[in-house]
Short mmCIF file of N, CA and C in Angstrom, two decimals:
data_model
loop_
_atom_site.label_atom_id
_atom_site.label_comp_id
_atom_site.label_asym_id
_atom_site.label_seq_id
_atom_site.Cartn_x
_atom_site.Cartn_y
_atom_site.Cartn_z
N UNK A 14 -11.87 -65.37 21.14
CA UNK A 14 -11.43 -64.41 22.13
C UNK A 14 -9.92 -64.52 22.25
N UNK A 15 -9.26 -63.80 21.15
CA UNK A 15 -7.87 -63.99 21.21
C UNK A 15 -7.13 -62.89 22.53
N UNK A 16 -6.10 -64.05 22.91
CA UNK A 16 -5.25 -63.25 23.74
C UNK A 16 -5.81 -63.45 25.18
N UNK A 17 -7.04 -64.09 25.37
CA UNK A 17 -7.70 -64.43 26.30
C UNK A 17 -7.74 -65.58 27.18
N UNK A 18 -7.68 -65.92 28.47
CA UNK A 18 -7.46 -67.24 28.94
C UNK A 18 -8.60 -67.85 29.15
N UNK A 19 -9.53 -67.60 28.54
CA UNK A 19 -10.69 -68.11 28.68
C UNK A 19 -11.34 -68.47 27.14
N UNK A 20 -12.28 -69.79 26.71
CA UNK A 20 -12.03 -69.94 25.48
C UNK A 20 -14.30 -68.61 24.94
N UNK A 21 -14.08 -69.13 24.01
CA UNK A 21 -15.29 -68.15 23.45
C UNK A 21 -16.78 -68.76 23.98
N UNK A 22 -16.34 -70.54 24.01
CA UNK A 22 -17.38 -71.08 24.55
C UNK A 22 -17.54 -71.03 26.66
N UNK A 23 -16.45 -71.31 26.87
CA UNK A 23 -16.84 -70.84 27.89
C UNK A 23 -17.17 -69.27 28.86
N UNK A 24 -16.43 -68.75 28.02
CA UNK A 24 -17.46 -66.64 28.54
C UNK A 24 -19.04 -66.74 28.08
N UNK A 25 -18.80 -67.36 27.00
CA UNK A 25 -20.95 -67.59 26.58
C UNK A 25 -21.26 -68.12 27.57
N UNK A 26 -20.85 -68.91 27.92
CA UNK A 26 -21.31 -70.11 28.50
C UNK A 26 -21.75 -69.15 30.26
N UNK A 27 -20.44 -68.58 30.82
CA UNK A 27 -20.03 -67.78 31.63
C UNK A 27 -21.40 -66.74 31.61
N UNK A 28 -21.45 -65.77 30.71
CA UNK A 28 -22.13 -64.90 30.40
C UNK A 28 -23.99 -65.33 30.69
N UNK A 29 -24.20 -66.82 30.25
CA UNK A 29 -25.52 -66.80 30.05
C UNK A 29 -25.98 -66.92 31.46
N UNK A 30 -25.43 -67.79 32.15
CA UNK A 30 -25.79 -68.48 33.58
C UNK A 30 -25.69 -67.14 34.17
N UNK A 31 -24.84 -66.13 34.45
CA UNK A 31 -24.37 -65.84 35.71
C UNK A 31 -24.81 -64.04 35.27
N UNK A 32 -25.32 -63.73 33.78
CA UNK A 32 -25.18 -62.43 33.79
C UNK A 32 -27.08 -61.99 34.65
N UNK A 33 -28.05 -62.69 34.62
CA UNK A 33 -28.97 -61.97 35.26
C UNK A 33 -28.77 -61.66 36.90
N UNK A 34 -27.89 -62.31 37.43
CA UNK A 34 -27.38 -62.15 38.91
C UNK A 34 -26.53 -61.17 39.03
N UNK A 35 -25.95 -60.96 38.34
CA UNK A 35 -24.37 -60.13 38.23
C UNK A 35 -25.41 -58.90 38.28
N UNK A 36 -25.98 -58.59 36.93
CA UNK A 36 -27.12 -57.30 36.88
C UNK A 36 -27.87 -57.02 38.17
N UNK A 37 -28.63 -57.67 38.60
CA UNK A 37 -29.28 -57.87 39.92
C UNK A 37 -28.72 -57.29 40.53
N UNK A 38 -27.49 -57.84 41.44
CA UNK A 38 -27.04 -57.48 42.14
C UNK A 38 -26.06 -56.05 42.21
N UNK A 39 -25.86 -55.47 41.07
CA UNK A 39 -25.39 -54.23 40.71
C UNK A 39 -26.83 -52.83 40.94
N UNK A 40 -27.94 -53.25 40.01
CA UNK A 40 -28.68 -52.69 40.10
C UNK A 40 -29.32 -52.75 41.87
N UNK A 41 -29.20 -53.48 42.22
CA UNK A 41 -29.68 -53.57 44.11
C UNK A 41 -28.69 -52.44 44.50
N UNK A 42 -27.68 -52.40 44.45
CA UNK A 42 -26.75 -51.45 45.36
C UNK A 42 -26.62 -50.30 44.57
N UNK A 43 -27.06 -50.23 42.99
CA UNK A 43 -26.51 -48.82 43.04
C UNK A 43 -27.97 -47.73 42.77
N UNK A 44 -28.67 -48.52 42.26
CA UNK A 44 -30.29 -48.46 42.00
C UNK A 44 -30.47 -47.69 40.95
N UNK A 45 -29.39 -47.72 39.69
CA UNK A 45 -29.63 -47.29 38.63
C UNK A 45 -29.28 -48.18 37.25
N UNK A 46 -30.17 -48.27 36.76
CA UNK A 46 -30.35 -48.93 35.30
C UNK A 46 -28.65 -48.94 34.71
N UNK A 47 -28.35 -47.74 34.72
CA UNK A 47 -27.27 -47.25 33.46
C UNK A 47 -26.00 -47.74 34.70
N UNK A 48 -25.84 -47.79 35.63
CA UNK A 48 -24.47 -47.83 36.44
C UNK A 48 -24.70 -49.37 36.50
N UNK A 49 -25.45 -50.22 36.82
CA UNK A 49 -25.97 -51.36 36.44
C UNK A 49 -25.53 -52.02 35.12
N UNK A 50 -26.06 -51.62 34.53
CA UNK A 50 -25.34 -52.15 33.32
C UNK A 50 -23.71 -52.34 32.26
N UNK A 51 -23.08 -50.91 33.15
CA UNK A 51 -22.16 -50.94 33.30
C UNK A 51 -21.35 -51.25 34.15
N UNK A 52 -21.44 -52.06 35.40
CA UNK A 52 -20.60 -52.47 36.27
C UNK A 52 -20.88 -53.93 35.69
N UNK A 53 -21.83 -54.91 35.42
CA UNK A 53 -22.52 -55.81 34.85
C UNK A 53 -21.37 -56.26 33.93
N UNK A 54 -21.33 -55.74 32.68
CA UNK A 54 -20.32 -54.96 31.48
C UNK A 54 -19.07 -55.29 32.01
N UNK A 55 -18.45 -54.41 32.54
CA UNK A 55 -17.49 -54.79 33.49
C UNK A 55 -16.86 -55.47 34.07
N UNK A 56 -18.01 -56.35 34.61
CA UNK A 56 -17.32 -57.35 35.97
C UNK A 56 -17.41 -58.67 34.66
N UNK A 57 -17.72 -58.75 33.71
CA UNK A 57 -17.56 -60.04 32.93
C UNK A 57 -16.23 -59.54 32.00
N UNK A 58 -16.29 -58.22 31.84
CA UNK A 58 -14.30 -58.28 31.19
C UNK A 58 -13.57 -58.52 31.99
N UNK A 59 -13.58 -58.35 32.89
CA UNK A 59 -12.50 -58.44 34.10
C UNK A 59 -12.44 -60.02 34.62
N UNK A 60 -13.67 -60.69 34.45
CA UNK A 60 -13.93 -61.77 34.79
C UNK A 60 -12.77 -62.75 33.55
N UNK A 61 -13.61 -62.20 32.30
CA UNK A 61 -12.69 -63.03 31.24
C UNK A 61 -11.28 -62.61 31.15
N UNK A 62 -10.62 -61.70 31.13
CA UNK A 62 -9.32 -60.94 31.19
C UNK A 62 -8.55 -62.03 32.69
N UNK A 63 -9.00 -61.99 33.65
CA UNK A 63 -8.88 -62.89 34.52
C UNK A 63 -8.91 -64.06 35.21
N UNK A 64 -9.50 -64.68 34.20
CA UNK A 64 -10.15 -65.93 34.22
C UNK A 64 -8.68 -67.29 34.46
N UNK A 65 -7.85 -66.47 34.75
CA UNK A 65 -6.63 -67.62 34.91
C UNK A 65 -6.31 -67.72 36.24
N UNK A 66 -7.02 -66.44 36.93
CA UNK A 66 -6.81 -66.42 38.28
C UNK A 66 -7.60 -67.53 39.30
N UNK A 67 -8.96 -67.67 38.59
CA UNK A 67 -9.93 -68.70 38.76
C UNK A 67 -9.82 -69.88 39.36
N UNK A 68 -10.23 -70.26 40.21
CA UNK A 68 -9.79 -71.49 40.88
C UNK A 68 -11.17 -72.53 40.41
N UNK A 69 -10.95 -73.32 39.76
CA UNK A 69 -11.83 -74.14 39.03
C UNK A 69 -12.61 -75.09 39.90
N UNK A 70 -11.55 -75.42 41.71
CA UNK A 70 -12.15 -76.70 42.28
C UNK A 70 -13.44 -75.94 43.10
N UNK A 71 -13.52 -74.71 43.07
CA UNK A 71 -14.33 -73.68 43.40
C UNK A 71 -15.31 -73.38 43.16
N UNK A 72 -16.34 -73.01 43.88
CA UNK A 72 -17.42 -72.88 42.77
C UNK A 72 -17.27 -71.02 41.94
N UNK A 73 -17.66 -70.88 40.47
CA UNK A 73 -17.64 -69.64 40.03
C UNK A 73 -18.14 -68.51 40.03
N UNK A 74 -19.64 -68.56 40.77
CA UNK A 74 -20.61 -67.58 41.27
C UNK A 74 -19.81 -66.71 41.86
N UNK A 75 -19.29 -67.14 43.26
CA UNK A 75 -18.97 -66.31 44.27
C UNK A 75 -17.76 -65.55 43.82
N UNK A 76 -16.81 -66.05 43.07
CA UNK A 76 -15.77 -65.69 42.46
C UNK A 76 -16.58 -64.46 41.71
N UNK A 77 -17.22 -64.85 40.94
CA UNK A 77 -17.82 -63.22 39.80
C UNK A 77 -18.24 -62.57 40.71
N UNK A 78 -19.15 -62.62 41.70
CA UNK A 78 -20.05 -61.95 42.40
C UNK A 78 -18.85 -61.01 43.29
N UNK A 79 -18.00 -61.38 43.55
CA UNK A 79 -16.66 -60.59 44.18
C UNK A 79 -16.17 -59.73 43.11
N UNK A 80 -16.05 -60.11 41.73
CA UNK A 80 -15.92 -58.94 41.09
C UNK A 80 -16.63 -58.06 41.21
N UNK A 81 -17.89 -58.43 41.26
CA UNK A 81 -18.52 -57.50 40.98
C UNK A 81 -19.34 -56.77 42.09
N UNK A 82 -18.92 -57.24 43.35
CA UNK A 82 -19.06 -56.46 44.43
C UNK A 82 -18.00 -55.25 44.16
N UNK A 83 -16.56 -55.72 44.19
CA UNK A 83 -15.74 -54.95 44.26
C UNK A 83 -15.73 -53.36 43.10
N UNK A 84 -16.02 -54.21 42.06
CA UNK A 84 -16.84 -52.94 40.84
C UNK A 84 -17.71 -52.05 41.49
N UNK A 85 -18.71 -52.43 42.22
CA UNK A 85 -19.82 -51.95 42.80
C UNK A 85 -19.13 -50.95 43.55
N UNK A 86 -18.43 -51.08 44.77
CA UNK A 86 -17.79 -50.48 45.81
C UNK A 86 -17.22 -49.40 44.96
N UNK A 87 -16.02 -49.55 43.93
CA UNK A 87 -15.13 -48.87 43.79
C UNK A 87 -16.39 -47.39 43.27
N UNK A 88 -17.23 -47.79 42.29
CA UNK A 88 -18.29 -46.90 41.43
C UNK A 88 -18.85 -45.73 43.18
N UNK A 89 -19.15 -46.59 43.86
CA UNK A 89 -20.41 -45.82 44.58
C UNK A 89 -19.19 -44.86 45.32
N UNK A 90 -17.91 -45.28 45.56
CA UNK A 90 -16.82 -44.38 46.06
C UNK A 90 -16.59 -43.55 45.35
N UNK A 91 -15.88 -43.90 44.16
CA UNK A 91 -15.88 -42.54 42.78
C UNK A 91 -16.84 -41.51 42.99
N UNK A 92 -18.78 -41.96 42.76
CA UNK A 92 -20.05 -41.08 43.22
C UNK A 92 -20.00 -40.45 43.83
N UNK A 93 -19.23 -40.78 45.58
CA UNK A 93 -19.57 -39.96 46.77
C UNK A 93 -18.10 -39.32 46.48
N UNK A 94 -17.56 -38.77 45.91
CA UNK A 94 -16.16 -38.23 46.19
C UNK A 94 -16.18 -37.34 45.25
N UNK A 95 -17.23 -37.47 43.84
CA UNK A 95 -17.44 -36.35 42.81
C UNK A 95 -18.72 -35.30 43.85
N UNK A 96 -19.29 -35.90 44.27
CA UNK A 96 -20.82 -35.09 44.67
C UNK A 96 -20.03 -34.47 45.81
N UNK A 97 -18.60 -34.83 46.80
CA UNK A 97 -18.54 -33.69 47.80
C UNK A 97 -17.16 -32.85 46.93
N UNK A 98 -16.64 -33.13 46.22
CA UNK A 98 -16.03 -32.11 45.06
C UNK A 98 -16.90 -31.24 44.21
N UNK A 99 -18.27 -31.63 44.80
CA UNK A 99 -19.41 -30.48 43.79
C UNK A 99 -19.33 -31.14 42.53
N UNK A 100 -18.85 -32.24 42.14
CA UNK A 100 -19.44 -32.78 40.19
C UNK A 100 -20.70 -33.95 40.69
N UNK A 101 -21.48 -33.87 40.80
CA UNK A 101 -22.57 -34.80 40.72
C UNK A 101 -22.63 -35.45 39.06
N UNK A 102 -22.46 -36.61 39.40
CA UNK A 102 -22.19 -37.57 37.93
C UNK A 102 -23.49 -37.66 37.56
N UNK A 103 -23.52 -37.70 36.07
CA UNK A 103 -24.79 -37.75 35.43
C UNK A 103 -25.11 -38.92 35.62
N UNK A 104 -26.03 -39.53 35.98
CA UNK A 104 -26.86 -40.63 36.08
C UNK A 104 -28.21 -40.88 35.14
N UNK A 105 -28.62 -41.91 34.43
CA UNK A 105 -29.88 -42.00 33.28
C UNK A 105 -31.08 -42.25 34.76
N UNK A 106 -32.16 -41.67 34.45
CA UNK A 106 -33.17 -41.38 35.47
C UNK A 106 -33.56 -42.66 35.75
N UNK A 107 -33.33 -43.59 36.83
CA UNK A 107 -34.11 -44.92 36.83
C UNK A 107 -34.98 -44.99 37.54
N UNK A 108 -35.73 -46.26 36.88
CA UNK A 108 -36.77 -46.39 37.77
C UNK A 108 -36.25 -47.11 39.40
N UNK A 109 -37.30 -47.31 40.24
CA UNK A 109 -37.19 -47.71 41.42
C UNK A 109 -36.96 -48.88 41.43
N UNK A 110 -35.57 -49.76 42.39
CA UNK A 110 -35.44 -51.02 42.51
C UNK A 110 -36.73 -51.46 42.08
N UNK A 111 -38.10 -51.66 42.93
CA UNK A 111 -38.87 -52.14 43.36
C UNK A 111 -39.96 -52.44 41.84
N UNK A 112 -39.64 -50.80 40.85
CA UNK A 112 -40.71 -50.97 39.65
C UNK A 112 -39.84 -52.18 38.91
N UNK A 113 -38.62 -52.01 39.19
CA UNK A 113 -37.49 -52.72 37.94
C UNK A 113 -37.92 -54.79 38.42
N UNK A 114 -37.46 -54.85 39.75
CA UNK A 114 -37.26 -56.46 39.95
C UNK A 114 -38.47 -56.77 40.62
N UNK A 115 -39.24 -56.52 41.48
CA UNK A 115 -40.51 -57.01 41.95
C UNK A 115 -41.26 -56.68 41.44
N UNK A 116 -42.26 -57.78 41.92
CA UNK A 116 -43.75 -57.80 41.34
C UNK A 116 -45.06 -57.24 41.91
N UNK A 117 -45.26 -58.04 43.03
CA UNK A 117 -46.03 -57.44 43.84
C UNK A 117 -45.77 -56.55 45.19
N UNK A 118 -46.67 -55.76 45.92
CA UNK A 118 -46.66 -55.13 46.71
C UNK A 118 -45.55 -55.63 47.45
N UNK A 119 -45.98 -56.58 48.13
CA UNK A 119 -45.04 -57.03 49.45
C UNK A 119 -43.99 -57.04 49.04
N UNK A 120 -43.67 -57.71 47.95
CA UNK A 120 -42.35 -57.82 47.54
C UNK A 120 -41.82 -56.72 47.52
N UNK A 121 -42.34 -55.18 47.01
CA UNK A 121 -42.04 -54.00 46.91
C UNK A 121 -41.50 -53.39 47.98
N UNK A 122 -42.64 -53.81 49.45
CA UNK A 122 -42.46 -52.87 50.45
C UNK A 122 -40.87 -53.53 51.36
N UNK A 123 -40.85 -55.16 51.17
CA UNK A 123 -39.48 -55.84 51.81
C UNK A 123 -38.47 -54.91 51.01
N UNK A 124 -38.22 -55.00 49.77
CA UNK A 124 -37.10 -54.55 49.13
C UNK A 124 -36.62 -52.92 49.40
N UNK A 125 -37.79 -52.52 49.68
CA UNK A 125 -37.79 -50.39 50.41
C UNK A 125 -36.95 -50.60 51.86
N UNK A 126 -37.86 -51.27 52.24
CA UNK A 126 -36.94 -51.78 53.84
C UNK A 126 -35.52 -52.11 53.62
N UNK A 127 -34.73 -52.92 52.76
CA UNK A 127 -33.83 -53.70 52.38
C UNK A 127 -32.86 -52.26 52.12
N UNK A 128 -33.19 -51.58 51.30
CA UNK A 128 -32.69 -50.09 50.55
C UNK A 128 -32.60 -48.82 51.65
N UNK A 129 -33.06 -49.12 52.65
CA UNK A 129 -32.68 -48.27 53.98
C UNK A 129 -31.93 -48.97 55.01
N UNK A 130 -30.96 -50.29 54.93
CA UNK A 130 -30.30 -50.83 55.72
C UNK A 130 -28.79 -50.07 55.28
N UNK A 131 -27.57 -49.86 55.99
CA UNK A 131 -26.30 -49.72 55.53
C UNK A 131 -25.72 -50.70 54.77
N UNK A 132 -24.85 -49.74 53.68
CA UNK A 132 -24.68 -50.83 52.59
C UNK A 132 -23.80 -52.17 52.94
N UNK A 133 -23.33 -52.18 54.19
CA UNK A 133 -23.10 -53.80 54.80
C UNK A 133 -24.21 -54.65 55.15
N UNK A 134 -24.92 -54.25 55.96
CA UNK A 134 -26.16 -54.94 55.67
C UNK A 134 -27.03 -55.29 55.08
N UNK A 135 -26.80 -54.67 54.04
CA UNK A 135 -27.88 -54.81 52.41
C UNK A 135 -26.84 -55.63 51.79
N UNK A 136 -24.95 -55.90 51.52
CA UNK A 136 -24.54 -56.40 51.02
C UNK A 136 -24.61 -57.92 51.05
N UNK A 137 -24.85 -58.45 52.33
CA UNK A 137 -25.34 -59.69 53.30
C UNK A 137 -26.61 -59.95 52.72
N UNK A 138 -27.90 -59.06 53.43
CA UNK A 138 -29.06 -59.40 52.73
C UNK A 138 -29.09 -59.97 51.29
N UNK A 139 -28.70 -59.37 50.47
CA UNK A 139 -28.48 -59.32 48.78
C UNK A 139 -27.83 -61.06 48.62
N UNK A 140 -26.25 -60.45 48.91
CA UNK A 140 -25.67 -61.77 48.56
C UNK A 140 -26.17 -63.22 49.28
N UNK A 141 -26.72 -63.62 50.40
CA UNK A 141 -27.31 -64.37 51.11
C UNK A 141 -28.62 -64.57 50.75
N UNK A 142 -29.73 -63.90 50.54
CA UNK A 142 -30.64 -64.06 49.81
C UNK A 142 -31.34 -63.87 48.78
N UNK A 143 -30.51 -62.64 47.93
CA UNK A 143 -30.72 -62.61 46.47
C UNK A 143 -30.50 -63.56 45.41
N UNK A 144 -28.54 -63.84 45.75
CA UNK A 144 -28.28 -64.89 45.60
C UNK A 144 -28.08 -66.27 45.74
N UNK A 145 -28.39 -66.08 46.99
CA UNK A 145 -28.70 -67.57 47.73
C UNK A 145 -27.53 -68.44 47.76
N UNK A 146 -26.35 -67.30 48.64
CA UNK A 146 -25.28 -67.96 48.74
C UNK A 146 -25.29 -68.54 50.00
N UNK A 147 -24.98 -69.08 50.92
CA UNK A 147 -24.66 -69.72 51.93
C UNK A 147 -23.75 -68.61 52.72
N UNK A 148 -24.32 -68.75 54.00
CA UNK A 148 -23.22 -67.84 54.86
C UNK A 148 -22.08 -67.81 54.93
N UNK A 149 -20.96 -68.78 54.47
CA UNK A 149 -19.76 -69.28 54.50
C UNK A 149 -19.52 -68.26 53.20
N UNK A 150 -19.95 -68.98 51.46
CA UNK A 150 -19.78 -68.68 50.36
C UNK A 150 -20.37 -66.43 50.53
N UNK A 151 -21.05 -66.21 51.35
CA UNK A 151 -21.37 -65.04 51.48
C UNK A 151 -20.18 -64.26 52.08
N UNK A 152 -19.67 -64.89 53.20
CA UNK A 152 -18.63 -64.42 53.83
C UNK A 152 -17.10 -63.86 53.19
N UNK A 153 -16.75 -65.51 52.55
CA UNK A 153 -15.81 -65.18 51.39
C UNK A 153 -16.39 -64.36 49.99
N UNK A 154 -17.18 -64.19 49.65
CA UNK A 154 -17.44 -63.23 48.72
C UNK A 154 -17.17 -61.63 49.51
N UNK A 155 -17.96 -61.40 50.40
CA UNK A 155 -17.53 -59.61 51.13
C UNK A 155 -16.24 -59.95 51.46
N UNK A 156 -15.47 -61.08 51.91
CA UNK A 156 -13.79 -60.79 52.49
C UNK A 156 -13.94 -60.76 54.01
N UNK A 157 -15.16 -61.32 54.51
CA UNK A 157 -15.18 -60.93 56.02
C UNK A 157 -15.41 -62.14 57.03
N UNK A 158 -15.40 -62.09 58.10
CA UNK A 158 -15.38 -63.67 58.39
C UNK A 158 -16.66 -64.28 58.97
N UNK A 159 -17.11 -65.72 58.61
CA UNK A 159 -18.21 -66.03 58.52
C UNK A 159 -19.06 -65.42 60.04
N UNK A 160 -18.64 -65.39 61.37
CA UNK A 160 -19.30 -64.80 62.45
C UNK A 160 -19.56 -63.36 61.84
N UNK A 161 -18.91 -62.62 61.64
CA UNK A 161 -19.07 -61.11 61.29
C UNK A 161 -20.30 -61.11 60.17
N UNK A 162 -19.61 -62.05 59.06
CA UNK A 162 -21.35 -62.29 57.79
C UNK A 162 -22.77 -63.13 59.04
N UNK A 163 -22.39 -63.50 60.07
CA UNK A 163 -23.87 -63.84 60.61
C UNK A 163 -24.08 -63.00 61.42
N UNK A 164 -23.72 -61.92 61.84
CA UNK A 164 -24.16 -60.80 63.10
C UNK A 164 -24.36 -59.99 62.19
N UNK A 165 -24.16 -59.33 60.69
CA UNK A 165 -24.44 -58.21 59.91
C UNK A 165 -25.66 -59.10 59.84
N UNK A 166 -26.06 -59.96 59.32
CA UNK A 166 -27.35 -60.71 58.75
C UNK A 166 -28.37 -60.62 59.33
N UNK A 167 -28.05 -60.93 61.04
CA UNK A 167 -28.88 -61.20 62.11
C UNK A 167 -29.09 -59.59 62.36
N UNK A 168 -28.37 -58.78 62.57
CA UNK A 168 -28.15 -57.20 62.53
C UNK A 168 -29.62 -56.75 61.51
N UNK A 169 -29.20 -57.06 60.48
CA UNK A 169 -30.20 -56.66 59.45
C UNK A 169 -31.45 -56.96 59.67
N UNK A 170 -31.88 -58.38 59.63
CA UNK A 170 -32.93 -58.79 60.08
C UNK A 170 -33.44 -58.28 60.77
N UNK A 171 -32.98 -57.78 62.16
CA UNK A 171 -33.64 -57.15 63.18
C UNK A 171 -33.88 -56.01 63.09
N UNK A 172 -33.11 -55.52 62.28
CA UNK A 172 -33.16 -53.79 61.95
C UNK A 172 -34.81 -53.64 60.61
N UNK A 173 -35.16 -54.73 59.73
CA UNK A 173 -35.98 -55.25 59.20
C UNK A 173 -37.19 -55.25 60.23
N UNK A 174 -36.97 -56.29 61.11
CA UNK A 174 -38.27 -56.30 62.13
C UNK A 174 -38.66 -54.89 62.83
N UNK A 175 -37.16 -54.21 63.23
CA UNK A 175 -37.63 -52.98 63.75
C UNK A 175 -38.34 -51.68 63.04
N UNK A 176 -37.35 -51.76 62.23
CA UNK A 176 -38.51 -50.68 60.99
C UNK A 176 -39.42 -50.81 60.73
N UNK A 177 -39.80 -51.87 60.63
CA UNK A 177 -41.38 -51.99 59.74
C UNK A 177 -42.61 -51.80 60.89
N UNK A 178 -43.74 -51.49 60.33
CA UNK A 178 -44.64 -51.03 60.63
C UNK A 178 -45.53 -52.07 60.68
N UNK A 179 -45.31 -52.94 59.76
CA UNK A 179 -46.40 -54.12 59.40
C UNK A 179 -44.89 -55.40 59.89
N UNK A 180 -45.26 -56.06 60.79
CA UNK A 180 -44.09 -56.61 61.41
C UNK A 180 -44.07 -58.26 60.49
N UNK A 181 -45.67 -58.42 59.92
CA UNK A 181 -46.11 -59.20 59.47
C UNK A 181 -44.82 -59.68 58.10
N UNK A 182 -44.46 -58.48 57.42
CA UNK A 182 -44.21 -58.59 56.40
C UNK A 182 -42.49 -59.32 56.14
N UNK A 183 -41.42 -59.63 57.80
CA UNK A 183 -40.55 -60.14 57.44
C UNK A 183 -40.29 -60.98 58.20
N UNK A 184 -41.49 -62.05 58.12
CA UNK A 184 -41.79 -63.40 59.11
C UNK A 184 -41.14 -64.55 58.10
N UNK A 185 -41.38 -64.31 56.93
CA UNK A 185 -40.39 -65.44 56.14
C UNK A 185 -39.76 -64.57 54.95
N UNK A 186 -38.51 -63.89 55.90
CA UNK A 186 -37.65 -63.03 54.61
C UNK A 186 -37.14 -64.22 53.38
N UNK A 187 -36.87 -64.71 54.53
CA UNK A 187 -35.84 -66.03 52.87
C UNK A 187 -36.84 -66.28 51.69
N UNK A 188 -38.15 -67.14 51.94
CA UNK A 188 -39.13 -67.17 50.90
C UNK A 188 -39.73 -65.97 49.87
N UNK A 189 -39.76 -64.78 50.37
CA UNK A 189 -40.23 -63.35 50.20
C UNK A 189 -39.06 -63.15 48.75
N UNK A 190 -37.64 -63.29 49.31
CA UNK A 190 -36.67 -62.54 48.39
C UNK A 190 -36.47 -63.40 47.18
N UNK A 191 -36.50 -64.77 47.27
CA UNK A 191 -36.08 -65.16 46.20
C UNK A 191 -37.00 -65.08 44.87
#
């Protein structure tokens, strides 16, 4: 990887651990296969292209996962700014979060619930229990401060309990998502 501050073994290395999360979490917010894969794509060039910025005593998750929030954000802004200019961007037809990453029902019906919260509250949900960052490491990943990442969380949750119909179903969210 010439010209790069990062060597060939460590982007593999980079790439293997961290790319099914990176995907994940792209495909959660934008809920398409093809924008998914390309923000995914993305957030690991930018990752390696950048990789000097990196603070090593750090851990590296949260660091990518900020890329690739920020990828995320910038895409779904571009989306909403072509569709009220009248260009609706072509999108490849995907399937539903729910056919793509879960398995069973329940798992299906939490993640529908999850996909009708505002995308701050789904960003929390996601990064906190998709990834299973810690409220602190969640906080510094969105840029926001750890009280604000526990009242969106607690926010959500409740907005979770309130929606649902079957109240049953988000008595142990943490166990459910991972």
């Amino acid at each position: 990887m010439r010209g790069l501050p990062i060597t060939e073994e460590q982007a593999k290395e980079m790439y293997e651990e961290h790319a099914p999360y990176v995907y994940g979490i792209a495909l959660m917010m934008t809920k398409s296969r093809a924008l998914a894969d390309d923000i995914a794509q993305e957030a690991f060039l930018r990752a390696f292209h950048k990789y000097h910025l990196y603070d090593p005593s750090k851990p590296l998750r949260p660091w990518l996962f900020r890329i690739t929030l920020n990828l995320i954000r910038g895409t779904l802004r571009k989306q909403r700014w072509l569709s009220w200019m009248g260009q609706v961007p072509d999108t490849a037809a995907s399937e539903s979060l729910e056919d793509l990453i879960m398995q069973n029902e329940r798992e299906q019906e939490l993640w529908m619930a999850v996909n009708l919260l505002s995308g701050k509250r789904r960003e929390v949900i996601i990064m906190h229990y998709y990834t299973g960052l810690s409220l602190r490491e969640t906080a510094a990943v969105l840029g926001i401060q750890e009280g604000t990442c526990k009242s969106r969380l607690h926010a959500a949750l409740r907005q979770l309990r309130t929606d649902s119909k079957e109240h049953h179903l988000f008595i142990g969210v943490k166990e459910n998502v991972k």
